[in-house]
Amino acid sequence: MDIATSFSAFHASEHAVSDAIRKLKSKIINPKLILAYFSENYDEKLIQQVLTAEFPNSQILGCSSCQGVMTDEGYNRGEGIALWAMCDYEGAFGSAIVSTNQSPYDMARQALLRAIDNSGRPGELPALILLHSSPGHEEEVIQGIEDELGIPVPIIGGSAADDHVIGNWKLFTHEQRCKEGVGLCVFYPSCNVSYSFHSGYASLGMSAIATRTEGRELIELNHRPAIDIYQEWIGQPLSGENSIVSRSSLNPLGRIAGKVHDLPYFKLSHPLKVTQRGGIELFANVDEGEELFFMEGTEERLITRAGRVIDSAFDICSASQELDPIGGITIYCAGCMLRVQDRMEEVAHYVNKAMHHMPFVCPFTFGEQGQFVGGENAHGNLMISAVLFHRD
């Protein structure tokens, strides 16, 4: 069993994918699974065709990333193509995309069944699901996956991203390409798997009830315009602005996802913009009646926490087995990356150290999915999700 990564920053799609493939082939032979992460300026059709031709026996899943990508070689700003490959002769993998006019819930169920069929393991529960869908309906997608399986199999994932949140995200497998849809991969590895999902933000103690919502618009908190309450919490005037993504990145809204030893852990919702009726558009759903907490993070925490999330994945399973990591996957929020972009080399350093300098890939996404320590799969914003693979 082996994991390898490669990266190329050539601007032309054909040069970048060829360079990344050449580097990958020097490290690994006959991978069963290839993941591709790339900036929006690259031609996903060409990447798909070249990868499929070079690796005809591999399952492939590709997803666009915001303004670069990170690997064990470091942080790569602006543009580039990163490949992650796993060779596991005793394991199995299957990828699929569904892009139809059906609901995200139904597309997720169909994508899951197609991926399991492509893995050659019908009737078996996967050990892990990697999810990459277009942004907007991630909660429905997770619900569809869980309802189809009947058991909450661990999910790690991130929503496809572009450079400036204008809809230029892209997804592909060896079989299909799309802009809007559900892409995923099922894992049946012959190794041990550990995972972690965290926010790294702390509640400041202030909270309010969502008294009116519509889709991803939080219209009222405590029966008042949501932006009024949020402005009071953040201490800044925001009602005259449209996009508040940058100003809200250190102060998202949190909901309690569960508790460990009576201490709550949170899933976050990142405010995107102020609506005409004084509401706040979010990157995640909020239901009426939910309690929302005012959260706070710091740039220092954004820089160090990726390593801590990976350490947590080690801690979760180290009590029952001796760990010998061979590599992993990390999902890092694009909003967090943009906030500390000039210090992302430090983030790469902490992740490399936590990964024991094993191969990893890390896209920058517009929503993160993972499984909390309590077993809940969830979608959140400004979060980090990580999975590690360990030799038996």
Coordinates of C-alpha atoms in Angstrom, one line a residue:
M1 CA 0.0 0.0 0.0
D2 CA 1.3 3.4 -0.9
I3 CA 0.2 7.1 -1.2
A4 CA 1.9 9.7 -3.4
T5 CA 1.3 13.3 -4.4
S6 CA 2.5 15.6 -7.1
F7 CA 2.0 19.2 -8.1
S8 CA 2.6 21.5 -11.1
A9 CA 2.2 25.2 -11.5
F10 CA 2.5 25.5 -15.2
H11 CA -0.1 28.0 -16.5
A12 CA -1.2 26.0 -19.6
S13 CA -3.5 23.0 -18.7
E14 CA -1.7 20.5 -21.0
H15 CA 1.7 21.3 -19.5
A16 CA 0.5 21.3 -15.9
V17 CA -1.3 18.0 -16.1
S18 CA 1.5 16.3 -18.0
D19 CA 4.0 17.6 -15.5
A20 CA 2.0 16.5 -12.5
I21 CA 1.4 13.0 -14.0
R22 CA 5.1 12.6 -14.8
K23 CA 6.0 13.4 -11.2
L24 CA 3.3 11.1 -9.8
K25 CA 4.5 8.2 -11.9
S26 CA 8.0 8.5 -10.5
K27 CA 6.6 7.9 -7.0
I28 CA 3.8 5.3 -7.4
I29 CA 2.8 2.5 -9.8
N30 CA -0.7 1.5 -10.8
P31 CA -2.8 3.6 -8.4
K32 CA -6.3 2.4 -7.8
L33 CA -7.5 5.9 -7.0
I34 CA -6.5 9.4 -8.1
L35 CA -7.8 12.7 -6.7
A36 CA -7.2 15.9 -8.7
Y37 CA -7.4 19.4 -7.3
F38 CA -6.9 22.4 -9.5
S39 CA -7.5 26.1 -9.9
E40 CA -10.5 27.4 -12.0
N41 CA -8.4 28.6 -14.9
Y42 CA -7.5 25.0 -15.9
D43 CA -9.5 23.0 -18.6
E44 CA -11.1 20.3 -16.6
K45 CA -12.1 18.4 -19.8
L46 CA -8.5 18.2 -20.8
I47 CA -7.4 17.1 -17.3
Q48 CA -10.0 14.4 -17.2
Q49 CA -9.1 13.1 -20.7
V50 CA -5.4 13.0 -20.0
L51 CA -5.8 11.4 -16.5
T52 CA -8.2 8.8 -17.9
A53 CA -5.8 7.9 -20.8
E54 CA -2.8 7.7 -18.5
F55 CA -4.6 5.7 -15.7
P56 CA -7.3 3.7 -17.4
N57 CA -7.7 1.3 -14.4
S58 CA -8.0 4.1 -11.8
Q59 CA -11.0 5.6 -10.2
I60 CA -10.7 9.4 -10.5
L61 CA -12.4 12.3 -8.8
G62 CA -11.5 15.9 -9.5
C63 CA -12.6 19.2 -7.8
S64 CA -11.7 22.8 -8.3
S65 CA -10.0 24.7 -5.4
C66 CA -9.9 28.4 -4.5
Q67 CA -6.7 30.2 -5.5
G68 CA -4.3 27.3 -5.3
V69 CA -3.8 24.1 -3.3
M70 CA -1.5 22.7 -0.6
T71 CA 0.4 19.4 -0.6
D72 CA 3.3 18.0 1.4
E73 CA 5.5 20.0 -0.9
G74 CA 4.1 23.2 0.6
Y75 CA 1.5 25.9 -0.1
N76 CA 1.0 26.8 -3.8
R77 CA -0.6 30.2 -4.2
G78 CA -2.7 31.3 -7.2
E79 CA -2.9 28.4 -9.5
G80 CA -1.8 24.8 -9.9
I81 CA -2.8 21.2 -10.3
A82 CA -2.3 18.7 -7.4
L83 CA -2.7 14.9 -7.7
W84 CA -3.1 12.5 -4.9
A85 CA -2.9 8.7 -5.6
M86 CA -3.4 5.6 -3.5
C87 CA -2.1 2.1 -4.5
D88 CA -3.9 -0.6 -2.5
Y89 CA -4.1 -4.0 -4.1
E90 CA -6.3 -5.4 -1.4
G91 CA -8.6 -2.4 -1.2
A92 CA -11.2 -1.0 -3.5
F93 CA -12.5 2.4 -4.5
G94 CA -15.3 3.9 -6.5
S95 CA -16.1 7.4 -7.7
A96 CA -19.1 8.9 -9.3
I97 CA -20.9 12.1 -10.2
V98 CA -24.6 12.7 -10.6
S99 CA -25.7 16.0 -12.2
T100 CA -29.4 16.1 -13.0
N101 CA -32.5 18.2 -12.4
Q102 CA -33.4 16.0 -9.4
S103 CA -33.1 17.2 -5.9
P104 CA -29.6 17.2 -4.3
Y105 CA -30.9 14.5 -1.9
D106 CA -31.7 12.2 -4.8
M107 CA -28.5 13.0 -6.7
A108 CA -26.5 12.1 -3.6
R109 CA -28.2 8.7 -3.2
Q110 CA -27.7 7.9 -6.9
A111 CA -24.0 9.1 -6.8
L112 CA -23.4 6.9 -3.8
L113 CA -24.9 3.8 -5.4
R114 CA -23.0 4.4 -8.6
A115 CA -19.7 4.8 -6.7
I116 CA -20.3 1.6 -4.8
D117 CA -21.0 -0.2 -8.0
N118 CA -17.9 1.2 -9.6
S119 CA -15.9 0.0 -6.6
G120 CA -17.0 -3.6 -7.2
R121 CA -18.1 -4.0 -3.6
P122 CA -21.9 -4.0 -3.9
G123 CA -23.7 -4.6 -0.6
E124 CA -20.7 -3.6 1.5
L125 CA -20.5 -0.5 3.7
P126 CA -17.5 1.7 2.8
A127 CA -15.1 2.7 5.5
L128 CA -15.1 6.3 4.3
I129 CA -16.8 8.6 1.9
L130 CA -15.0 11.6 0.2
L131 CA -17.6 14.2 -0.8
H132 CA -17.2 17.0 -3.3
S133 CA -20.4 18.6 -4.4
S134 CA -21.2 22.1 -5.8
P135 CA -22.0 24.6 -3.1
G136 CA -25.5 25.3 -1.9
H137 CA -27.3 22.1 -0.7
E138 CA -24.7 20.2 1.3
E139 CA -27.0 19.3 4.2
E140 CA -29.4 17.6 1.8
V141 CA -26.6 15.7 0.2
I142 CA -25.3 14.4 3.5
Q143 CA -28.9 13.4 4.4
G144 CA -29.3 11.5 1.2
I145 CA -26.1 9.6 1.7
E146 CA -27.0 8.7 5.3
D147 CA -30.5 7.6 4.4
E148 CA -29.3 5.4 1.6
L149 CA -26.7 3.7 3.9
G150 CA -28.8 3.6 7.0
I151 CA -25.6 4.0 9.1
P152 CA -23.6 7.3 9.5
V153 CA -20.4 6.2 7.6
P154 CA -17.6 8.8 8.1
I155 CA -17.7 11.6 5.5
I156 CA -14.8 13.9 4.7
G157 CA -15.3 16.6 2.1
G158 CA -15.3 20.1 0.8
S159 CA -17.6 21.9 -1.6
A160 CA -16.1 22.8 -5.0
A161 CA -14.7 26.3 -5.1
D162 CA -13.5 29.0 -7.6
D163 CA -11.3 32.0 -7.1
H164 CA -13.9 34.8 -6.4
V165 CA -17.2 33.1 -5.5
I166 CA -18.8 33.6 -8.9
G167 CA -19.7 30.1 -9.8
N168 CA -16.7 28.9 -11.8
W169 CA -16.3 25.7 -9.8
K170 CA -15.8 22.4 -11.5
L171 CA -16.1 18.7 -10.8
F172 CA -15.2 15.6 -12.8
T173 CA -14.6 11.8 -12.6
H174 CA -13.2 9.4 -15.2
E175 CA -16.8 9.2 -16.5
Q176 CA -18.3 12.6 -16.3
R177 CA -17.8 16.4 -15.8
C178 CA -20.2 19.0 -14.3
K179 CA -20.4 22.4 -12.7
E180 CA -23.5 21.7 -10.5
G181 CA -23.9 18.2 -9.0
V182 CA -22.8 15.7 -6.4
G183 CA -19.4 14.0 -6.7
L184 CA -18.1 11.4 -4.3
C185 CA -15.7 8.5 -3.7
V186 CA -16.2 5.5 -1.6
F187 CA -13.2 3.9 0.2
Y188 CA -12.7 0.3 1.0
P189 CA -9.0 0.4 2.0
S190 CA -7.1 -2.5 3.5
C191 CA -5.5 -0.1 6.0
N192 CA -6.8 1.6 9.2
V193 CA -8.4 5.0 8.8
S194 CA -8.7 7.9 11.4
Y195 CA -10.4 11.2 10.9
S196 CA -11.2 14.5 12.6
F197 CA -13.5 17.6 12.1
H198 CA -13.1 20.8 14.0
S199 CA -13.7 24.6 13.9
G200 CA -11.1 26.0 16.2
Y201 CA -13.4 28.9 17.1
A202 CA -14.7 29.7 20.6
S203 CA -18.1 30.9 21.7
L204 CA -18.1 34.4 23.3
G205 CA -21.2 33.5 25.3
M206 CA -23.7 35.7 23.3
S207 CA -26.5 33.9 21.5
A208 CA -29.9 34.4 19.9
I209 CA -32.7 32.2 18.5
A210 CA -33.2 32.1 14.7
T211 CA -36.8 33.2 14.6
R212 CA -37.2 33.5 10.8
T213 CA -35.2 31.8 8.1
E214 CA -35.6 31.2 4.4
G215 CA -33.2 28.8 2.7
R216 CA -29.7 30.0 3.6
E217 CA -31.0 33.5 4.6
L218 CA -31.1 34.2 8.3
I219 CA -33.8 36.8 8.4
E220 CA -34.4 37.4 12.1
L221 CA -32.7 36.7 15.4
N222 CA -34.9 37.1 18.5
H223 CA -37.6 38.6 16.2
R224 CA -35.3 41.4 15.1
P225 CA -33.4 41.9 11.7
A226 CA -30.5 39.4 11.9
I227 CA -28.0 42.0 10.8
D228 CA -28.9 44.3 13.7
I229 CA -28.1 41.6 16.3
Y230 CA -24.9 40.6 14.4
Q231 CA -23.7 44.2 14.2
E232 CA -24.2 44.6 18.0
W233 CA -22.1 41.5 18.6
I234 CA -19.3 42.3 16.2
G235 CA -19.3 46.0 17.1
Q236 CA -19.1 47.2 13.5
P237 CA -21.6 48.8 11.2
L238 CA -22.4 46.3 8.4
S239 CA -25.9 47.1 7.2
G240 CA -24.8 49.3 4.3
E241 CA -22.5 46.6 2.9
N242 CA -23.1 43.8 0.5
S243 CA -20.4 41.2 0.9
I244 CA -19.2 40.7 4.5
V245 CA -17.3 37.5 3.9
S246 CA -13.9 39.0 4.9
R247 CA -15.1 41.0 7.9
S248 CA -17.0 38.0 9.3
S249 CA -14.4 35.3 8.8
L250 CA -13.2 35.6 12.4
N251 CA -16.7 35.9 13.8
P252 CA -19.0 33.2 12.3
L253 CA -22.2 32.0 13.9
G254 CA -22.1 28.6 15.6
R255 CA -24.6 25.9 16.5
I256 CA -23.9 23.2 19.0
A257 CA -23.4 19.9 17.2
G258 CA -22.8 17.8 20.3
K259 CA -21.0 17.7 23.6
V260 CA -18.0 15.8 25.1
H261 CA -17.8 15.7 28.9
D262 CA -20.5 18.5 28.9
L263 CA -18.3 20.7 26.7
P264 CA -20.1 21.7 23.5
Y265 CA -18.5 21.5 20.0
F266 CA -19.8 23.7 17.2
K267 CA -20.5 23.6 13.5
L268 CA -20.1 27.1 12.0
S269 CA -22.0 29.2 9.5
H270 CA -20.1 31.9 7.7
P271 CA -22.0 35.2 6.9
L272 CA -21.7 36.0 3.2
K273 CA -23.7 39.2 2.7
V274 CA -26.4 41.4 4.0
T275 CA -29.8 41.1 2.3
Q276 CA -32.2 43.9 1.4
R277 CA -34.6 43.0 4.3
G278 CA -31.8 43.1 6.9
G279 CA -31.1 39.4 6.9
I280 CA -27.8 37.6 6.5
E281 CA -27.1 35.2 3.7
L282 CA -25.0 32.3 5.0
F283 CA -22.9 29.5 3.5
A284 CA -24.9 26.9 5.5
N285 CA -28.5 26.2 6.4
V286 CA -30.0 27.4 9.7
D287 CA -33.4 26.2 10.8
E288 CA -35.9 28.3 12.7
G289 CA -35.7 27.7 16.4
E290 CA -32.0 26.9 16.4
E291 CA -29.8 28.8 18.9
L292 CA -26.9 30.6 17.2
F293 CA -23.8 31.6 19.2
F294 CA -21.4 34.4 18.3
M295 CA -18.0 32.8 17.7
E296 CA -14.5 34.2 17.6
G297 CA -11.3 33.0 16.1
T298 CA -7.9 34.5 15.7
E299 CA -5.4 34.5 12.8
E300 CA -2.9 32.6 15.0
R301 CA -5.5 29.9 15.6
L302 CA -6.3 29.6 11.8
I303 CA -2.6 29.1 11.2
T304 CA -1.9 26.4 13.8
R305 CA -5.3 24.6 14.0
A306 CA -4.9 22.5 10.9
G307 CA -2.0 20.7 12.5
R308 CA -4.1 20.3 15.7
V309 CA -7.0 18.8 13.8
I310 CA -4.6 16.2 12.3
D311 CA -3.2 15.5 15.8
S312 CA -6.7 15.0 17.0
A313 CA -7.2 12.3 14.3
F314 CA -4.2 10.5 15.6
D315 CA -5.4 10.8 19.2
I316 CA -8.8 9.3 18.4
C317 CA -7.4 6.0 17.4
S318 CA -4.0 5.9 19.0
A319 CA -5.5 4.4 22.2
S320 CA -6.4 1.2 20.5
Q321 CA -3.6 0.7 17.9
E322 CA -0.1 1.7 17.1
L323 CA -0.1 4.2 14.2
D324 CA 2.0 4.0 11.1
P325 CA 0.7 6.8 8.8
I326 CA 1.2 6.6 5.1
G327 CA -0.6 9.8 4.1
G328 CA -3.8 11.7 4.3
I329 CA -6.3 14.3 3.0
T330 CA -7.0 17.6 4.6
I331 CA -9.9 20.0 3.7
Y332 CA -9.2 23.6 4.6
C333 CA -11.8 26.4 4.3
A334 CA -11.1 28.9 1.5
G335 CA -12.3 31.7 3.7
C336 CA -9.7 30.9 6.3
M337 CA -7.0 30.5 3.7
L338 CA -7.8 34.0 2.3
R339 CA -7.7 35.5 5.7
V340 CA -4.1 34.2 6.4
Q341 CA -3.0 33.8 2.8
D342 CA 0.4 35.6 3.4
R343 CA 1.1 33.0 6.2
M344 CA 0.0 29.8 4.5
E345 CA 3.5 28.5 4.4
E346 CA 3.3 28.3 8.2
V347 CA 0.0 26.4 7.9
A348 CA 1.8 24.0 5.5
H349 CA 4.5 23.5 8.0
Y350 CA 2.1 22.6 10.8
V351 CA 0.2 20.2 8.6
N352 CA 3.4 18.5 7.4
K353 CA 4.6 18.1 11.0
A354 CA 1.3 16.6 12.1
M355 CA 1.2 14.3 9.1
H356 CA 4.7 13.0 10.1
H357 CA 5.9 14.4 6.7
M358 CA 3.8 11.8 4.8
P359 CA 2.1 12.7 1.5
F360 CA -1.1 14.7 1.7
V361 CA -3.2 17.0 -0.4
C362 CA -5.4 19.9 0.8
P363 CA -7.9 21.9 -1.4
F364 CA -9.4 25.2 -0.3
T365 CA -13.2 24.7 -0.3
F366 CA -16.5 26.7 0.0
G367 CA -17.9 24.5 2.8
E368 CA -16.4 21.6 4.7
Q369 CA -17.9 18.2 5.6
G370 CA -16.7 15.8 8.3
Q371 CA -17.7 13.6 11.2
F372 CA -17.5 15.0 14.7
V373 CA -16.1 13.1 17.6
G374 CA -19.7 12.2 18.6
G375 CA -20.3 10.5 15.3
E376 CA -22.4 13.2 13.6
N377 CA -21.7 13.9 10.0
A378 CA -22.2 17.6 9.3
H379 CA -21.6 20.5 6.9
G380 CA -20.0 23.7 8.2
N381 CA -18.0 26.7 7.2
L382 CA -14.5 27.9 8.3
M383 CA -13.7 24.4 9.4
I384 CA -11.0 21.8 8.8
S385 CA -11.6 18.1 8.1
A386 CA -8.9 15.5 7.9
V387 CA -8.4 11.8 7.3
L388 CA -5.3 9.7 7.8
F389 CA -4.5 6.3 6.4
H390 CA -2.3 4.0 8.5
R391 CA -0.6 0.7 7.8
D392 CA -1.8 -2.3 9.8

